[in-house]
PDB file of C-alpha atoms and ligand atoms in Angstrom:
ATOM      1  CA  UNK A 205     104.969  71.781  55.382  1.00 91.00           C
ATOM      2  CA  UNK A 206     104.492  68.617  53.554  1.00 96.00           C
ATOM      3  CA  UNK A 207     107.780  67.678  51.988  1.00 98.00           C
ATOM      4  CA  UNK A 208     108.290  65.333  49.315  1.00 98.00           C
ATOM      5  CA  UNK A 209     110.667  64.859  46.084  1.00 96.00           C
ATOM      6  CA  UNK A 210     109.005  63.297  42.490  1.00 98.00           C
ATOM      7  CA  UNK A 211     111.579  63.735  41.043  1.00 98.00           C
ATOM      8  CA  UNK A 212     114.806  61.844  41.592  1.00 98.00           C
ATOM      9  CA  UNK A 213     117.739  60.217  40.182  1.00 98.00           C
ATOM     10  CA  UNK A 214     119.490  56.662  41.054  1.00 98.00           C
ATOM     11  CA  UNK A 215     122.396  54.415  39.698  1.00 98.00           C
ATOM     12  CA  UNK A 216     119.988  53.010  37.150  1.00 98.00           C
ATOM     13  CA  UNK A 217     120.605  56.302  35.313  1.00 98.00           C
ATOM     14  CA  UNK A 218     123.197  58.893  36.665  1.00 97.00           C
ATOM     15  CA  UNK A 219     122.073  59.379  40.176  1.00 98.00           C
ATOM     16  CA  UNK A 220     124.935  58.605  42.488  1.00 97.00           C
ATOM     17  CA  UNK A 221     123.335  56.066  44.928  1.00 98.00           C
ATOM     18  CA  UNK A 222     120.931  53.203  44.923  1.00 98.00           C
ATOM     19  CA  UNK A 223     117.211  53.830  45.415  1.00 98.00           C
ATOM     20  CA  UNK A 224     117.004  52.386  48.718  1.00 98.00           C
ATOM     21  CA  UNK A 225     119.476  55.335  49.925  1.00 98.00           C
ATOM     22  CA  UNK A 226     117.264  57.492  48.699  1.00 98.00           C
ATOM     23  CA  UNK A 227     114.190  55.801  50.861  1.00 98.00           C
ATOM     24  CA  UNK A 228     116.621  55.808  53.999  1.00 98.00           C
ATOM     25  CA  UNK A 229     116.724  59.412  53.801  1.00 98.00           C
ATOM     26  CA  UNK A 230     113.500  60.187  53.339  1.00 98.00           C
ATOM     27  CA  UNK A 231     111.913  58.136  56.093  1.00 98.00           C
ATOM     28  CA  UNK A 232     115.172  59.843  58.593  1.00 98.00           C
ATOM     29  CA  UNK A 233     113.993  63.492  56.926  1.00 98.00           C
ATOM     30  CA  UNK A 234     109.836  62.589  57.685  1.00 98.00           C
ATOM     31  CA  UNK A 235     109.274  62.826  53.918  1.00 98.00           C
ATOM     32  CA  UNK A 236     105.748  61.859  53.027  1.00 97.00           C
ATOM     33  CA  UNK A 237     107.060  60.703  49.430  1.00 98.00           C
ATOM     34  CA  UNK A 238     109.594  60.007  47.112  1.00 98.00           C
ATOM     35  CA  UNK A 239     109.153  59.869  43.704  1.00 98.00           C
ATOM     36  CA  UNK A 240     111.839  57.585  41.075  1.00 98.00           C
ATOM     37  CA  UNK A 241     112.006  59.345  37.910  1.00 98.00           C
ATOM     38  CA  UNK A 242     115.247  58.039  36.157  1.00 98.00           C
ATOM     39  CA  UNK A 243     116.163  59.605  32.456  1.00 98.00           C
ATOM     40  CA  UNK A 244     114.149  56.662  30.399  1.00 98.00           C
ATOM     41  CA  UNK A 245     115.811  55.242  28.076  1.00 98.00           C
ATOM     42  CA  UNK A 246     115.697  56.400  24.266  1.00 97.00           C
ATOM     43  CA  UNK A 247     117.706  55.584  20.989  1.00 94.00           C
ATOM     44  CA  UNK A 248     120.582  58.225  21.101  1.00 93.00           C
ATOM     45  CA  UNK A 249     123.833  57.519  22.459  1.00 92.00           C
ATOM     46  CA  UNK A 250     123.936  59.830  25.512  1.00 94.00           C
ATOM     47  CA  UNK A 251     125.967  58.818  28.510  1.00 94.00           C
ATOM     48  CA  UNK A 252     123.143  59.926  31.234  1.00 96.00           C
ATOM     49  CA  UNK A 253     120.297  57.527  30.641  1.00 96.00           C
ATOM     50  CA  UNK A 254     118.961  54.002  31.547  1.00 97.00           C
ATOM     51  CA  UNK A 255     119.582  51.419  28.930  1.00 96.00           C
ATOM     52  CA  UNK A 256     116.989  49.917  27.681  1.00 96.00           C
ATOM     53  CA  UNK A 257     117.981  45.972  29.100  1.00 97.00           C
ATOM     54  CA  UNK A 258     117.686  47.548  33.001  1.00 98.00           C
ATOM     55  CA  UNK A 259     114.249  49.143  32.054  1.00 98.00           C
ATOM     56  CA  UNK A 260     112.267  45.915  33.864  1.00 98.00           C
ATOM     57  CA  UNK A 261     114.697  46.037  36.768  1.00 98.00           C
ATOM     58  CA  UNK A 262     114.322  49.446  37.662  1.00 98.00           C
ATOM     59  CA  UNK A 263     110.414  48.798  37.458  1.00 98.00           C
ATOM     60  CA  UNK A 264     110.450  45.493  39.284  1.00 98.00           C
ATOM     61  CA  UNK A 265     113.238  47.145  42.215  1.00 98.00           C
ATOM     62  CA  UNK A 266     111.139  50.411  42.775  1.00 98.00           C
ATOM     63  CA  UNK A 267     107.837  48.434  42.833  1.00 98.00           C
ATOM     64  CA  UNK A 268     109.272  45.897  45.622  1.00 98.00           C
ATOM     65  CA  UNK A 269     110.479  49.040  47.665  1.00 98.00           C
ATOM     66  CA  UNK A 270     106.767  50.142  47.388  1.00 98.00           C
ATOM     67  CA  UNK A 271     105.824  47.471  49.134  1.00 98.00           C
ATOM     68  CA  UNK A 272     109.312  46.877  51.565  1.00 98.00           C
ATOM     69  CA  UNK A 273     108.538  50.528  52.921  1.00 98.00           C
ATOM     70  CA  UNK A 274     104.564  50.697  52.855  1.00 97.00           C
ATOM     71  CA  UNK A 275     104.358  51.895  56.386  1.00 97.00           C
ATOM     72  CA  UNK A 276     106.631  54.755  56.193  1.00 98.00           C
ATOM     73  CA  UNK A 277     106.837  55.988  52.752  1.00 98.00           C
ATOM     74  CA  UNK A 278     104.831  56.804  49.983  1.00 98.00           C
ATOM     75  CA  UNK A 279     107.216  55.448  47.102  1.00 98.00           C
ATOM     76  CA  UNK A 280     106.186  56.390  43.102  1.00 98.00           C
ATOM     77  CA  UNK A 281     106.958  54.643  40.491  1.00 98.00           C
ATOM     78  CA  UNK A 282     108.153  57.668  37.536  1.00 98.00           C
ATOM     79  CA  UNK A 283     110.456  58.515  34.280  1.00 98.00           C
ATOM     80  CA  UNK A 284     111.817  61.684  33.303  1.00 98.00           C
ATOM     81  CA  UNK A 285     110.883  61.173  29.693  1.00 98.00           C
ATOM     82  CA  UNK A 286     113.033  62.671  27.028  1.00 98.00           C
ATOM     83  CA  UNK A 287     110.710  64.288  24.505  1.00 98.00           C
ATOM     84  CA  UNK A 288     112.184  64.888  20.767  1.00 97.00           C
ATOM     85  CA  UNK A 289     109.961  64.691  17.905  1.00 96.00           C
ATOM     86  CA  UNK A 290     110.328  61.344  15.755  1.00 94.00           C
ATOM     87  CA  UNK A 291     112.700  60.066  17.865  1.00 95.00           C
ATOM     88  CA  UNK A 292     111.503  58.816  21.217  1.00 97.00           C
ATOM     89  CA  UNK A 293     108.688  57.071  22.078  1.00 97.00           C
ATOM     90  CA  UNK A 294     104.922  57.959  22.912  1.00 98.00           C
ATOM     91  CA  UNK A 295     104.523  58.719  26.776  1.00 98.00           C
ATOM     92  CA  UNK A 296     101.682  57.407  26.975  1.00 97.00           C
ATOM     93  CA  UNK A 297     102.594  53.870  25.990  1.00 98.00           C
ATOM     94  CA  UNK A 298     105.827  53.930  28.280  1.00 98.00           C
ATOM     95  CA  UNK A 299     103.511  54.838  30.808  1.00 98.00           C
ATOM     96  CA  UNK A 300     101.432  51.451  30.208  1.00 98.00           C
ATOM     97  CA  UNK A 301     104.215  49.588  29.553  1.00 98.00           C
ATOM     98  CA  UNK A 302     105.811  50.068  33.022  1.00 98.00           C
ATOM     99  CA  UNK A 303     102.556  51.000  34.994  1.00 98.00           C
ATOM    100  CA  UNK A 304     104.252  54.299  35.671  1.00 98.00           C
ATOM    101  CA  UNK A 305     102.679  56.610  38.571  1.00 98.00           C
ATOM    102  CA  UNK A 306     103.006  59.656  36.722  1.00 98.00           C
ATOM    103  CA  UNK A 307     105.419  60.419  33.720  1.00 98.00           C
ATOM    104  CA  UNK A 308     107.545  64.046  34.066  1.00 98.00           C
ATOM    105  CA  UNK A 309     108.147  65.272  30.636  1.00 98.00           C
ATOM    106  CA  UNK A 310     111.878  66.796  29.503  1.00 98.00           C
ATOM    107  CA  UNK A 311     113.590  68.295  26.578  1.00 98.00           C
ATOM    108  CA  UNK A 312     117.692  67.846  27.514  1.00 97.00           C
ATOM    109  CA  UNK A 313     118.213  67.168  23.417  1.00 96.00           C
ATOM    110  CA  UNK A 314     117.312  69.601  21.023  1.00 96.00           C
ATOM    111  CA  UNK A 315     116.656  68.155  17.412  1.00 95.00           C
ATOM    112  CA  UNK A 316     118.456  70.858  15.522  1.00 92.00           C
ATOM    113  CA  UNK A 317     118.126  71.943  12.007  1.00 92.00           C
ATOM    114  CA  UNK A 318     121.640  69.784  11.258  1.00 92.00           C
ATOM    115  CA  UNK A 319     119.729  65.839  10.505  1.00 91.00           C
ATOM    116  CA  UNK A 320     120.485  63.746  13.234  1.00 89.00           C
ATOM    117  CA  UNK A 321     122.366  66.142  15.494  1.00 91.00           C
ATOM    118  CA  UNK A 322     121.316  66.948  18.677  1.00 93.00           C
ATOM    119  CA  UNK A 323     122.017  69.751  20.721  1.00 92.00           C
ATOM    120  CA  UNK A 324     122.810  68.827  24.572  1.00 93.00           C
ATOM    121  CA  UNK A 325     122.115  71.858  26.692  1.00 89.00           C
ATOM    122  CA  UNK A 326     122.236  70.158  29.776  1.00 86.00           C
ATOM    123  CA  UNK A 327     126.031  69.154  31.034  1.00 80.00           C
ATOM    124  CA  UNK A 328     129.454  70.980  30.020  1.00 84.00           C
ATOM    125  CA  UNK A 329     129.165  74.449  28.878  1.00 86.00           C
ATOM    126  CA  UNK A 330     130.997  72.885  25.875  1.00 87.00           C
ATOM    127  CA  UNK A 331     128.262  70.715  24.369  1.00 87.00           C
ATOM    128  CA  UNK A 332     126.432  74.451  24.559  1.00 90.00           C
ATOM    129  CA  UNK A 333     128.780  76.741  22.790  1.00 91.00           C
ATOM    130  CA  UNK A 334     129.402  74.111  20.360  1.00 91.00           C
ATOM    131  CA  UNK A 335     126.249  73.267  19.518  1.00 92.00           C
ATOM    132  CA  UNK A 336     125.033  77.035  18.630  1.00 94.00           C
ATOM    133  CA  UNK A 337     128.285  76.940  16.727  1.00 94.00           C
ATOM    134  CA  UNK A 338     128.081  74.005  14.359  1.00 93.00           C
ATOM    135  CA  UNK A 339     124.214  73.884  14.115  1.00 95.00           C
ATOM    136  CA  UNK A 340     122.685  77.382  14.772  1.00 96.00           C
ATOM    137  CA  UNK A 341     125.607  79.524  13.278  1.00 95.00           C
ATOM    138  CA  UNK A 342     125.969  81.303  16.509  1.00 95.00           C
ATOM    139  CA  UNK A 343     121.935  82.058  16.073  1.00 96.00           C
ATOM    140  CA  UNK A 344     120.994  82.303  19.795  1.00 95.00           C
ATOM    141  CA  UNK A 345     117.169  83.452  18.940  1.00 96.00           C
ATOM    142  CA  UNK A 346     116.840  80.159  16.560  1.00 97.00           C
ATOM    143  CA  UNK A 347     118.246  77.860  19.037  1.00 96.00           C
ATOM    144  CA  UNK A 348     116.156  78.898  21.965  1.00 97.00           C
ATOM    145  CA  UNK A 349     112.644  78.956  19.595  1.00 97.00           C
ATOM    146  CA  UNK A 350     113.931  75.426  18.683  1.00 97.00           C
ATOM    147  CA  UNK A 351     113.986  74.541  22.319  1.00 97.00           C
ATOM    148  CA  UNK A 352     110.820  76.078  23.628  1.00 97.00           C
ATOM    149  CA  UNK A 353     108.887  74.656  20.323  1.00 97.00           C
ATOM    150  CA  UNK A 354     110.239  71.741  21.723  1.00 98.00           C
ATOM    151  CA  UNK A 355     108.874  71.897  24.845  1.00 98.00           C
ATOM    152  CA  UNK A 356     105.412  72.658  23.866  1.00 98.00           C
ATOM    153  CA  UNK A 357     105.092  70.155  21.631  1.00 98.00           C
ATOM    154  CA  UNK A 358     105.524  67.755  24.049  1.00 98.00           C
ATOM    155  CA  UNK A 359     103.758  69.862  26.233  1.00 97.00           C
ATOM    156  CA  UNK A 360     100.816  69.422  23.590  1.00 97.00           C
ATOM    157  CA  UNK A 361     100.929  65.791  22.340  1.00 97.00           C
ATOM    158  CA  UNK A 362     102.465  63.954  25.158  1.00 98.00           C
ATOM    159  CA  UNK A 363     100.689  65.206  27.690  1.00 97.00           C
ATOM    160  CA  UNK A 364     103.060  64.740  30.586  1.00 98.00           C
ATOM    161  CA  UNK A 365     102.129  65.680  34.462  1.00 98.00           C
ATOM    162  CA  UNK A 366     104.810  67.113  35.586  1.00 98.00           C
ATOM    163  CA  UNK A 367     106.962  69.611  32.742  1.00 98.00           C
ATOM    164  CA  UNK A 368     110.653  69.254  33.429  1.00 98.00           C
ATOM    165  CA  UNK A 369     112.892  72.144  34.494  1.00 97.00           C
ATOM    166  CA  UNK A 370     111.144  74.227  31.730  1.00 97.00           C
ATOM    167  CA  UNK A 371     113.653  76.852  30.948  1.00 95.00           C
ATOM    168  CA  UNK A 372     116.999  74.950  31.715  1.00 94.00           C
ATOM    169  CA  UNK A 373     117.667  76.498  28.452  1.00 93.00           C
ATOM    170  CA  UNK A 374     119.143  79.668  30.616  1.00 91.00           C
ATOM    171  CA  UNK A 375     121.568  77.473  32.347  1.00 90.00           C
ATOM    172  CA  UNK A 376     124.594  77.223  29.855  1.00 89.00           C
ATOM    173  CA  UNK A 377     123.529  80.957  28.299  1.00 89.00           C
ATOM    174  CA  UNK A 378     125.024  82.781  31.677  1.00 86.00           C
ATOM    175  CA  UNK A 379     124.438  86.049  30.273  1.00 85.00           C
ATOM    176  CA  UNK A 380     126.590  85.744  28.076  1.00 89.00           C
ATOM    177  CA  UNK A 381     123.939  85.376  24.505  1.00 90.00           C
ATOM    178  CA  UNK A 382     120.705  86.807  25.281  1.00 92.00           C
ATOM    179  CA  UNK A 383     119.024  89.016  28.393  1.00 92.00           C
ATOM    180  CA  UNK A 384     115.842  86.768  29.995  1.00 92.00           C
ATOM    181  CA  UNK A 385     114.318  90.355  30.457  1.00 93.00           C
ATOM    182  CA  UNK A 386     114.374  90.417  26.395  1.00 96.00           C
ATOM    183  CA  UNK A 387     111.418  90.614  24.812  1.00 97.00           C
ATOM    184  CA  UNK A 388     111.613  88.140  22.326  1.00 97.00           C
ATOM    185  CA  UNK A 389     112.307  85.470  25.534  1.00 96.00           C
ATOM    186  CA  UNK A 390     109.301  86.353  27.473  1.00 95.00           C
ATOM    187  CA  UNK A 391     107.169  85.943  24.711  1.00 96.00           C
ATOM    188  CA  UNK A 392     108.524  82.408  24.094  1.00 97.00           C
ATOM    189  CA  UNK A 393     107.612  81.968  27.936  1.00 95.00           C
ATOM    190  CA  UNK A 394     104.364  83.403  27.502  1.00 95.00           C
ATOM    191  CA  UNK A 395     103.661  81.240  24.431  1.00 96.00           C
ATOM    192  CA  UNK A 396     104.246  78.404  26.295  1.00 97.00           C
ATOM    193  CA  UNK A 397     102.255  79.293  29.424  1.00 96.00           C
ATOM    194  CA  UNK A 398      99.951  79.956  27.252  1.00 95.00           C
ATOM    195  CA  UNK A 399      99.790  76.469  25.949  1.00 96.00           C
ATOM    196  CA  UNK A 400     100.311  74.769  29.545  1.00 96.00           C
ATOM    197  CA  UNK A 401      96.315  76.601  30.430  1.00 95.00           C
ATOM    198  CA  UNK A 402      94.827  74.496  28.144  1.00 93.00           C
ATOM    199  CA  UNK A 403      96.260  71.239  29.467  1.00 94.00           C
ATOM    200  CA  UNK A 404      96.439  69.878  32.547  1.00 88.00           C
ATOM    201  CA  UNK A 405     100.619  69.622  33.126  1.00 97.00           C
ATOM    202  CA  UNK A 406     101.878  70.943  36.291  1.00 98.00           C
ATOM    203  CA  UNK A 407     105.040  72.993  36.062  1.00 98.00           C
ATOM    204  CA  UNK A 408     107.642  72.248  38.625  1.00 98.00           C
ATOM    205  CA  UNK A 409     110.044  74.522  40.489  1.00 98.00           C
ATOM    206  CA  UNK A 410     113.357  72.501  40.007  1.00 98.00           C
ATOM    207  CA  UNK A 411     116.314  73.435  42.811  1.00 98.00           C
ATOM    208  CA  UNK A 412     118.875  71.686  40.565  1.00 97.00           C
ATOM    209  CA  UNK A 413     120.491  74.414  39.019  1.00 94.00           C
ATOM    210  CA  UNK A 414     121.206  76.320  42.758  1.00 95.00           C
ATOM    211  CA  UNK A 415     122.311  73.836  44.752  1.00 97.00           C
ATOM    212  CA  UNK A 416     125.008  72.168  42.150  1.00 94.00           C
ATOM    213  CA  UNK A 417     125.621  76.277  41.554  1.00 92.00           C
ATOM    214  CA  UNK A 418     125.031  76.080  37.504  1.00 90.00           C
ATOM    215  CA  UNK A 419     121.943  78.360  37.795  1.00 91.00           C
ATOM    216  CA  UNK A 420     121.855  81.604  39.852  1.00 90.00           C
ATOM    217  CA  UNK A 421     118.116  80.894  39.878  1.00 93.00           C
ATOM    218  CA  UNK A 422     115.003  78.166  39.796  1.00 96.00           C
ATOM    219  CA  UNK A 423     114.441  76.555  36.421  1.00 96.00           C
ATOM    220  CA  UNK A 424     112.121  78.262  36.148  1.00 96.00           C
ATOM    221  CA  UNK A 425     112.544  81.630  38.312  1.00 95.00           C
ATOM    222  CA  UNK A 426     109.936  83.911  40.340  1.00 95.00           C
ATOM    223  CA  UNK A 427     109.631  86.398  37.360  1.00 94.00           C
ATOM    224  CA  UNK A 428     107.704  83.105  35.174  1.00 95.00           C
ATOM    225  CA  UNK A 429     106.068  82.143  38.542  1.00 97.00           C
ATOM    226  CA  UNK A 430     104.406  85.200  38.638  1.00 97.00           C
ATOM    227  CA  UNK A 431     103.199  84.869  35.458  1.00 95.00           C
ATOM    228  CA  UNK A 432     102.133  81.023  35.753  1.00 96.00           C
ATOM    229  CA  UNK A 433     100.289  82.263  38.997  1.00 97.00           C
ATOM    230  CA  UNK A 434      98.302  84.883  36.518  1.00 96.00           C
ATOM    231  CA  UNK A 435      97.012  82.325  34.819  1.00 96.00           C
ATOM    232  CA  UNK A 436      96.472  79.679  37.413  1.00 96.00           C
ATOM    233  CA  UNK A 437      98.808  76.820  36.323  1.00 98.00           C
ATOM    234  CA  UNK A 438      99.417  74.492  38.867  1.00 98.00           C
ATOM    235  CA  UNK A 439     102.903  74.237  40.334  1.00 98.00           C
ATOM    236  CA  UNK A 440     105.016  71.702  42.187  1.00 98.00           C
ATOM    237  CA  UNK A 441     108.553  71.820  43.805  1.00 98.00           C
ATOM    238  CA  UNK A 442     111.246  69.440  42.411  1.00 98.00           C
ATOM    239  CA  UNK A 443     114.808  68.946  43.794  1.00 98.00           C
ATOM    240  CA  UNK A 444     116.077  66.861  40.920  1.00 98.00           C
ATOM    241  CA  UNK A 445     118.192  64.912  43.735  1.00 98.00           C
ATOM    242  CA  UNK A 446     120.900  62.581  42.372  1.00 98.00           C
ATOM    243  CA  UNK A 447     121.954  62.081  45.757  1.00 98.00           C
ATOM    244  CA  UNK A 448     119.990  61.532  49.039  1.00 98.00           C
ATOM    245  CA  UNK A 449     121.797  64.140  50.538  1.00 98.00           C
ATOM    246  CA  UNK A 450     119.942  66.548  47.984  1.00 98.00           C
ATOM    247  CA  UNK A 451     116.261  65.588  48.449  1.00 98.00           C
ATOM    248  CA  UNK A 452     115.168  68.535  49.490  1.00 98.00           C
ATOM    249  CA  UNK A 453     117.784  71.237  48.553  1.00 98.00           C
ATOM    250  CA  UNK A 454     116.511  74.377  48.853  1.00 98.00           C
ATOM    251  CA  UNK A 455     112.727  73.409  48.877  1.00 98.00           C
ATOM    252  CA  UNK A 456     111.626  75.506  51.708  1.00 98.00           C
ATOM    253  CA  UNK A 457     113.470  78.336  49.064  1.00 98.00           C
ATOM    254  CA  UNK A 458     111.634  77.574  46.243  1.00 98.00           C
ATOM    255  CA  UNK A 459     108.209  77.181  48.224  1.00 98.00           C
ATOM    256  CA  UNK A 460     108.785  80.776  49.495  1.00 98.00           C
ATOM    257  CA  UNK A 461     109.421  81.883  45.916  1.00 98.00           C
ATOM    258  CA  UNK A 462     105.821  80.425  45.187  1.00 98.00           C
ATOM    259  CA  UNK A 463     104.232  82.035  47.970  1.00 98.00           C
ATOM    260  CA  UNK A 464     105.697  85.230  47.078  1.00 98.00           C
ATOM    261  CA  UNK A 465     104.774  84.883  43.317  1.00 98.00           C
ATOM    262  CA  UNK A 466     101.113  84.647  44.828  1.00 98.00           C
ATOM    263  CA  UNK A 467     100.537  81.102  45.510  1.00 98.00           C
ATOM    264  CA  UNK A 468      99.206  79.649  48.522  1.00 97.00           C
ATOM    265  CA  UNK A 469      99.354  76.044  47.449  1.00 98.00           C
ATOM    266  CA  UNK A 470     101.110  73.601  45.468  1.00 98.00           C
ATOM    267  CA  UNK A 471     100.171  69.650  43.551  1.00 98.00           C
ATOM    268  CA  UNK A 472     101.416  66.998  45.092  1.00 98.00           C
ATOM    269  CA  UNK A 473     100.579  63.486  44.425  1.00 98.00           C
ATOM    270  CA  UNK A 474      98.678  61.533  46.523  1.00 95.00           C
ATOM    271  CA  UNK A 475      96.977  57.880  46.137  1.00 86.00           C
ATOM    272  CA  UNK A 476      97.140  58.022  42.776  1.00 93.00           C
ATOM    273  CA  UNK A 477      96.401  61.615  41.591  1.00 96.00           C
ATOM    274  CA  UNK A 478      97.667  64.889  41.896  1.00 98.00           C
ATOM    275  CA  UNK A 479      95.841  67.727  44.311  1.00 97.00           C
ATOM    276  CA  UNK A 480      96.248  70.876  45.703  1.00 97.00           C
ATOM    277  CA  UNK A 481      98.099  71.049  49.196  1.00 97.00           C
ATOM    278  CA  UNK A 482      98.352  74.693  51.274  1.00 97.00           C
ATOM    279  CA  UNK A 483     101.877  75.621  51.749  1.00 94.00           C
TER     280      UNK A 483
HETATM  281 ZN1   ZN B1053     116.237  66.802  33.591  1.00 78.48          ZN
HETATM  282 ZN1   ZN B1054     116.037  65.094  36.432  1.00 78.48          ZN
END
């Protein structure tokens, strides 16, 4: 098994080590890569992202580990871009700007119908219930169509490699608002599969959610691997490690979820571009 992580978090954004630690661990674990994708930085006050000022550092620190650690570790150069329409920046030109690897795209803010509120569904349950409270009048349906429309709009103008943790949208909901076996849900999922066949995005299989015990499953699960693998969209595995400890928490997992949805192979990236690797 190859074993890698794209898709990682350090003190330049709310990871909970520097990104040498995170190299360290990966050489000790025989990683063939890590990936630095910290939250980029974007004008709403959120307490989880880079600030703009320690943008160049982050690109100037991860590009001299690149070189530091040539002979042991493939090291990338990422973002996990925050996508929300009219508010944050083209990917494409943050990708030039900092010479970016590959860009993973993310919706953590939904714009909702309330002008310039956002709805945080990442975090505290609180920032959840509250939300659907003050700016969806407790209308679950609305708020999750908001989110997925969301998605696929970034999915469809900015183009991103790697789609973020694609239905963390289940992870404050814990049964409590809607059934993912609903009808009305797995056509939003299918819409959006839909969408991902006609571009090139890779969907990743982010551990996150089991290993910090928020999600009783993958974001997203084996039901919309299945249906991914129906229509051939390519998949990676993500850990979403804020730690080094957690770089590959519960990969082998979600790579036997993949081969069990039907898959015998998975993207990873590789001297700059993404291919297909057995698993
Ligand atoms: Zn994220
Ligand atoms: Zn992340």
């Amino acid at each position: 098994m190859t074993y890698f992580s794209y898709h990682t978090h350090t003190h330049y954004c709310d990871g909970k080590a520097e990104a040498e630690a995170f190299v360290k661990r990966a050489i000790e674990l025989q990683m063939k890569a890590v990936g630095f994708s910290s939250h980029a930085p974007f004008p709403v006050e959120v307490s989880w992202n880079m600030h703009e000022n320690q943008l160049k550092n982050y690109v100037n620190e991860i590009n001299s580990l690149k070189k530091k650690f040539s002979e042991k570790l493939d090291i990338y150069l990422s973002l996990e871009i925050d996508y929300i329409p009219g508010v944050t920046k083209p990917f494409d030109q943050i990708k030039k700007e900092c010479g970016l690897d590959y860009m993973i795209g993310s919706v953590h803010l939904i714009k909702s119908p309330v002008k310039n509120k956002y709805l945080f569904l990442d975090g505290p349950d609180t920032n959840y219930t509250h939300g659907l409270e003050c700016f969806y009048h407790g209308d679950i349906k609305k708020m999750v169509r908001d989110y997925f429309y969301q998605v696929n709009e970034m999915i469809l103008e900015q183009k991103p490699d790697v789609i973020g943790h694609i239905d963390k949208i289940k992870m404050n909901n814990k049964g409590r608002y809607f059934s993912e076996n609903e009808k009305w849900y797995q056509n939003l999922l299918e819409e959006s599969i839909d969408l991902i066949k006609e571009t090139d995005s890779i969907v990743e299989i982010n551990t996150r959610g089991l290993y910090t015990k928020k999600s009783p499953a993958f974001y997203p699960d084996m039901n919309f691997a299945k249906i991914c693998q129906k229509h051939k969209i390519p998949m990676t595995i993500s850990t979403d490690a804020h730690h080094p400890d957690e770089l590959l928490l519960y990969f082998d997992e979600a790579a036997i979820m993949l081969k069990e949805s039907g898959y015998d192979s998975i993207r990873i990236y590789d001297k700059g571009r993404w291919r297909e690797e057995a698993i």
